[in-house]
XYZ file of C-alpha atoms in Angstrom:
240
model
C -16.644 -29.765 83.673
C -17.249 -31.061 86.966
C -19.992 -33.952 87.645
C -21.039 -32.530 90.812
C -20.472 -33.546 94.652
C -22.260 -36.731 95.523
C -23.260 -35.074 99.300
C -21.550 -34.766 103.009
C -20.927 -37.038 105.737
C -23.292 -35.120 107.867
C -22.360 -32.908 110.957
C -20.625 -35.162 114.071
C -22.323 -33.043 116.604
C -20.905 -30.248 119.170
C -18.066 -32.272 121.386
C -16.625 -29.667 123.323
C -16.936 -25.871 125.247
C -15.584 -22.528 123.575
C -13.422 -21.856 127.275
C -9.779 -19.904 126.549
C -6.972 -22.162 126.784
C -4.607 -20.272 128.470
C -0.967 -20.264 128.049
C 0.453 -23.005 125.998
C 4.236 -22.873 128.290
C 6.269 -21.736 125.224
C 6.359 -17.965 126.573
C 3.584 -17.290 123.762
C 0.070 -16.756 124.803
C -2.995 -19.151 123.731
C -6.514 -17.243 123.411
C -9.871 -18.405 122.115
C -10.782 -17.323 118.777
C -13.995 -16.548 120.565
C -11.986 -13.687 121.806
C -10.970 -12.244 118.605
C -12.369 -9.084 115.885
C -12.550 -9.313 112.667
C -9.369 -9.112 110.631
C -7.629 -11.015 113.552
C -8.004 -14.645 111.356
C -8.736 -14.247 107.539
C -9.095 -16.312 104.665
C -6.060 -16.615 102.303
C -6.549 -19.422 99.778
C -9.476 -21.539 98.305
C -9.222 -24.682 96.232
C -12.358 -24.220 95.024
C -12.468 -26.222 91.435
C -9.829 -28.939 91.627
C -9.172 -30.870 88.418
C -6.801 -33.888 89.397
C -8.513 -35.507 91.607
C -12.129 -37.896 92.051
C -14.456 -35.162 92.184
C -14.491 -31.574 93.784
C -15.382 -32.420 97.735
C -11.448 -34.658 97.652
C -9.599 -31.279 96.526
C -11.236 -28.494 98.259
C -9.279 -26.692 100.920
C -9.811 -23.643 102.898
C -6.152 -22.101 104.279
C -6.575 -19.506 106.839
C -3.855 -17.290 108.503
C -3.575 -15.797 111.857
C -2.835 -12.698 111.849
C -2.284 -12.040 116.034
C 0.632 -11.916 118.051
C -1.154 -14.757 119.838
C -1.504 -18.618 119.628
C -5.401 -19.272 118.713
C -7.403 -22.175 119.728
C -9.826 -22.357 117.017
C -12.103 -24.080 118.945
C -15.753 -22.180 118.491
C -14.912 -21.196 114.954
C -17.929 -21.117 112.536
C -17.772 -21.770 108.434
C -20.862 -20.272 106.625
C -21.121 -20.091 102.824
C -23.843 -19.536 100.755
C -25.909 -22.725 102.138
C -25.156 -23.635 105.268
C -22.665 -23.559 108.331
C -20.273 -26.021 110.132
C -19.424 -25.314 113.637
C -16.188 -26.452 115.060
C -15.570 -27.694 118.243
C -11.951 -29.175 118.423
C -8.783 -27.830 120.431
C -6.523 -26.826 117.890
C -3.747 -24.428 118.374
C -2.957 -22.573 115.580
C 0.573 -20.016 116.073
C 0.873 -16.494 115.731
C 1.420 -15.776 111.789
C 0.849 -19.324 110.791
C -1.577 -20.775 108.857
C -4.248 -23.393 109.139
C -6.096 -25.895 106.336
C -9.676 -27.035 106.702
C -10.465 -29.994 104.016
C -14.113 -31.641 103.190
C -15.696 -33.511 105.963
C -16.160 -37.110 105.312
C -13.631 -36.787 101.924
C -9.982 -38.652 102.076
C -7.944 -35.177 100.532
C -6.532 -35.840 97.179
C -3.510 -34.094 97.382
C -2.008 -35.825 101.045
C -2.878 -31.910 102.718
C -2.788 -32.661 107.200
C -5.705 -30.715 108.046
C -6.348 -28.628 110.880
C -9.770 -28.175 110.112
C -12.807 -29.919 108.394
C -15.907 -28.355 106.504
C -19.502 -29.854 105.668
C -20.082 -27.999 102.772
C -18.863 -27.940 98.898
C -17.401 -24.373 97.496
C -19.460 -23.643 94.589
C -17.126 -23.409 91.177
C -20.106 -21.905 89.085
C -21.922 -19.112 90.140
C -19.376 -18.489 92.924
C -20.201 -18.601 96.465
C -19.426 -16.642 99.966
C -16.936 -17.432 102.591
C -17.338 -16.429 106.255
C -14.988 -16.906 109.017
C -17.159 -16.108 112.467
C -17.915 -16.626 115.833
C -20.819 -15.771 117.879
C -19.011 -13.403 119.232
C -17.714 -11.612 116.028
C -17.434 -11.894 112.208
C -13.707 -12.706 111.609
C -13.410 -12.095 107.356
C -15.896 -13.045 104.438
C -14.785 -13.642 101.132
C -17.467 -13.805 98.275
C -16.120 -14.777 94.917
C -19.288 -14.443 93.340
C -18.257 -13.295 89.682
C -14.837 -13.687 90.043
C -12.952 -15.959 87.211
C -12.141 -19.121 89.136
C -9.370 -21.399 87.977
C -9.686 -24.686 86.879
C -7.276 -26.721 88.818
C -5.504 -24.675 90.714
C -6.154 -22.336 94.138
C -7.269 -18.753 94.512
C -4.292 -17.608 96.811
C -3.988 -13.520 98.818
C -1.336 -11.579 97.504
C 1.356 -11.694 100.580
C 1.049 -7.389 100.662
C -3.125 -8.155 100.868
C -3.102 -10.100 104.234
C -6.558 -8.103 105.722
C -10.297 -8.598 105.763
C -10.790 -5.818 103.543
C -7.961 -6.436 101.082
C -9.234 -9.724 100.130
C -12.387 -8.696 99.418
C -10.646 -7.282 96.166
C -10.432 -9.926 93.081
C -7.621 -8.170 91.819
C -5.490 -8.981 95.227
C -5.539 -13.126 94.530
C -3.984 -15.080 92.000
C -3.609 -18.152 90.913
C -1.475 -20.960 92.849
C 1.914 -22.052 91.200
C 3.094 -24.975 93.353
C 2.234 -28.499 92.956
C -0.159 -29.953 95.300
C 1.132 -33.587 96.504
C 1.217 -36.017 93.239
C -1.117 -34.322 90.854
C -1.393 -32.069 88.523
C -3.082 -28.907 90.363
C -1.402 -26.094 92.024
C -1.410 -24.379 95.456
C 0.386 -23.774 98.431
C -1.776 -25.325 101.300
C -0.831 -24.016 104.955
C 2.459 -22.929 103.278
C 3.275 -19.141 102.307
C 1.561 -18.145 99.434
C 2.956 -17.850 95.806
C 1.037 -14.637 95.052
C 3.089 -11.515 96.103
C 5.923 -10.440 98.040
C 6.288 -13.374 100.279
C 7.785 -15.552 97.805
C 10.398 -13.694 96.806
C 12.830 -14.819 99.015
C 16.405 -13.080 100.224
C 16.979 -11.880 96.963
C 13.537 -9.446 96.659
C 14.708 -6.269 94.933
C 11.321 -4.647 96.929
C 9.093 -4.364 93.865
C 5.805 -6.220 95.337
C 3.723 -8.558 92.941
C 0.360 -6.350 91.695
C -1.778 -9.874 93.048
C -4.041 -9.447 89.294
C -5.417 -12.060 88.879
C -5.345 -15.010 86.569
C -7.930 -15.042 84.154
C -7.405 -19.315 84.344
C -9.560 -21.656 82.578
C -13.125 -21.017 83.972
C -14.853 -24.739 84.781
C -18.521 -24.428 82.906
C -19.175 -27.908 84.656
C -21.919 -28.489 86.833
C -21.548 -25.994 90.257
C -20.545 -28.338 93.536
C -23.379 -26.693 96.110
C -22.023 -29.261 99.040
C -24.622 -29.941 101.495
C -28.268 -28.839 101.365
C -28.422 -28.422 104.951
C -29.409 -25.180 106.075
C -27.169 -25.707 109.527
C -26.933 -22.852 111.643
C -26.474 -19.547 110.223
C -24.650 -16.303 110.690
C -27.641 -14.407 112.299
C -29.686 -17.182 113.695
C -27.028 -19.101 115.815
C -27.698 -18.043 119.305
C -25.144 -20.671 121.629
């Protein structure tokens, strides 16, 4: 099982405005995620219990997708789960139907991932935990996992047909990730289209979609990673 995460770097403070960014000169147009509704940027893999690498805070990822016709700064994005929230402030331009990959704060990533994106706190592998994507200005997706199997050592990835906020609310629309993950032994597909459904299929799809049921996996009975015990800001408190 796992040993549990030894704590966060701590929270680098607010460095920057939630303003729109305007056009980015390449004929698509750059908005602020402040400006977006919920299903507009959702949550389409977790690494939440890695096995291959020095403990759980150097192999969790969060991959989100956006799903606009727009280029989104994600600058004013909020991550809340289950014990506290980190707030980002960065410029950071994320295309229309791309993806982006937030890794722990403060952790060198095991598997070589180029983040977009980094998060205070740890994804809890026992009990489960709750993901929220958010704004003040609107709740973009949540995922809670709570009671779901979760694999040991490799991701929890949307089934390609599943790409909505209340899709992937379903356990039965995620499966388990497939492709290696840099040098070691666990599997994902980090900022890449996912494994799980019709999206992988390639040229040569005869147009029978993946079902996205799940992998039962090896459940981890090790010791839950809670990340940081700071309470941050929440969902329903934050007021900026």
């Amino acid at each position: 099982g796992d040993s549990g995460d030894t704590g966060d770097s701590g929270d680098t403070g607010d460095s920057g405005d939630t303003g729109d960014s305007g056009d980015t000169g390449s004929g698509v147009e750059t908005v602020s995620i402040m400006e977006l509704s919920e299903g507009d940027f959702i949550i389409t893999e977790l690494m939440v219990n890695p096995s291959d690498c020095t403990s759980d805070a150097y192999g969790e990822y969060i991959e989100l997708y956006n799903n606009t016709e727009f280029a989104v700064d994600l600058n004013g994005m909020r991550i809340t789960d289950n014990n506290s929230t980190t707030n980002f402030w960065d410029s950071v331009i994320v295309d229309p139907g791309s993806y982006a990959v937030g890794v722990r704060q403060g952790f060198e990533n095991c598997y070589g991932i180029e983040s977009d994106f980094e998060f205070r706190q740890g994804l809890n592998n026992g009990a489960g935990d709750s993901v929220t994507i958010w704004t003040t200005n609107a709740t973009l997706d949540v995922v809670n996992y709570a009671g779901w199997t979760i694999p040991n050592g490799a991701s929890f990835e949307l089934n390609a047909a599943a790409y909505d906020s209340a899709s992937n609310d379903d356990e039965s629309n995620w499966c388990e990730g497939v492709s290696a993950l840099g040098s070691t032994t666990d599997l994902g597909s980090a900022g890449q289209a996912n494994d799980c459904g019709s999206a992988d299929t390639g040229s040569g799809d005869t147009g029978t979609s993946d079902t996205g049921t799940s992998d039962t996996g090896t459940s981890d009975t090790g010791t839950s990673d809670t990340g940081s015990a700071d309470t941050g800001d929440s969902a329903v408190a934050e007021t900026d």
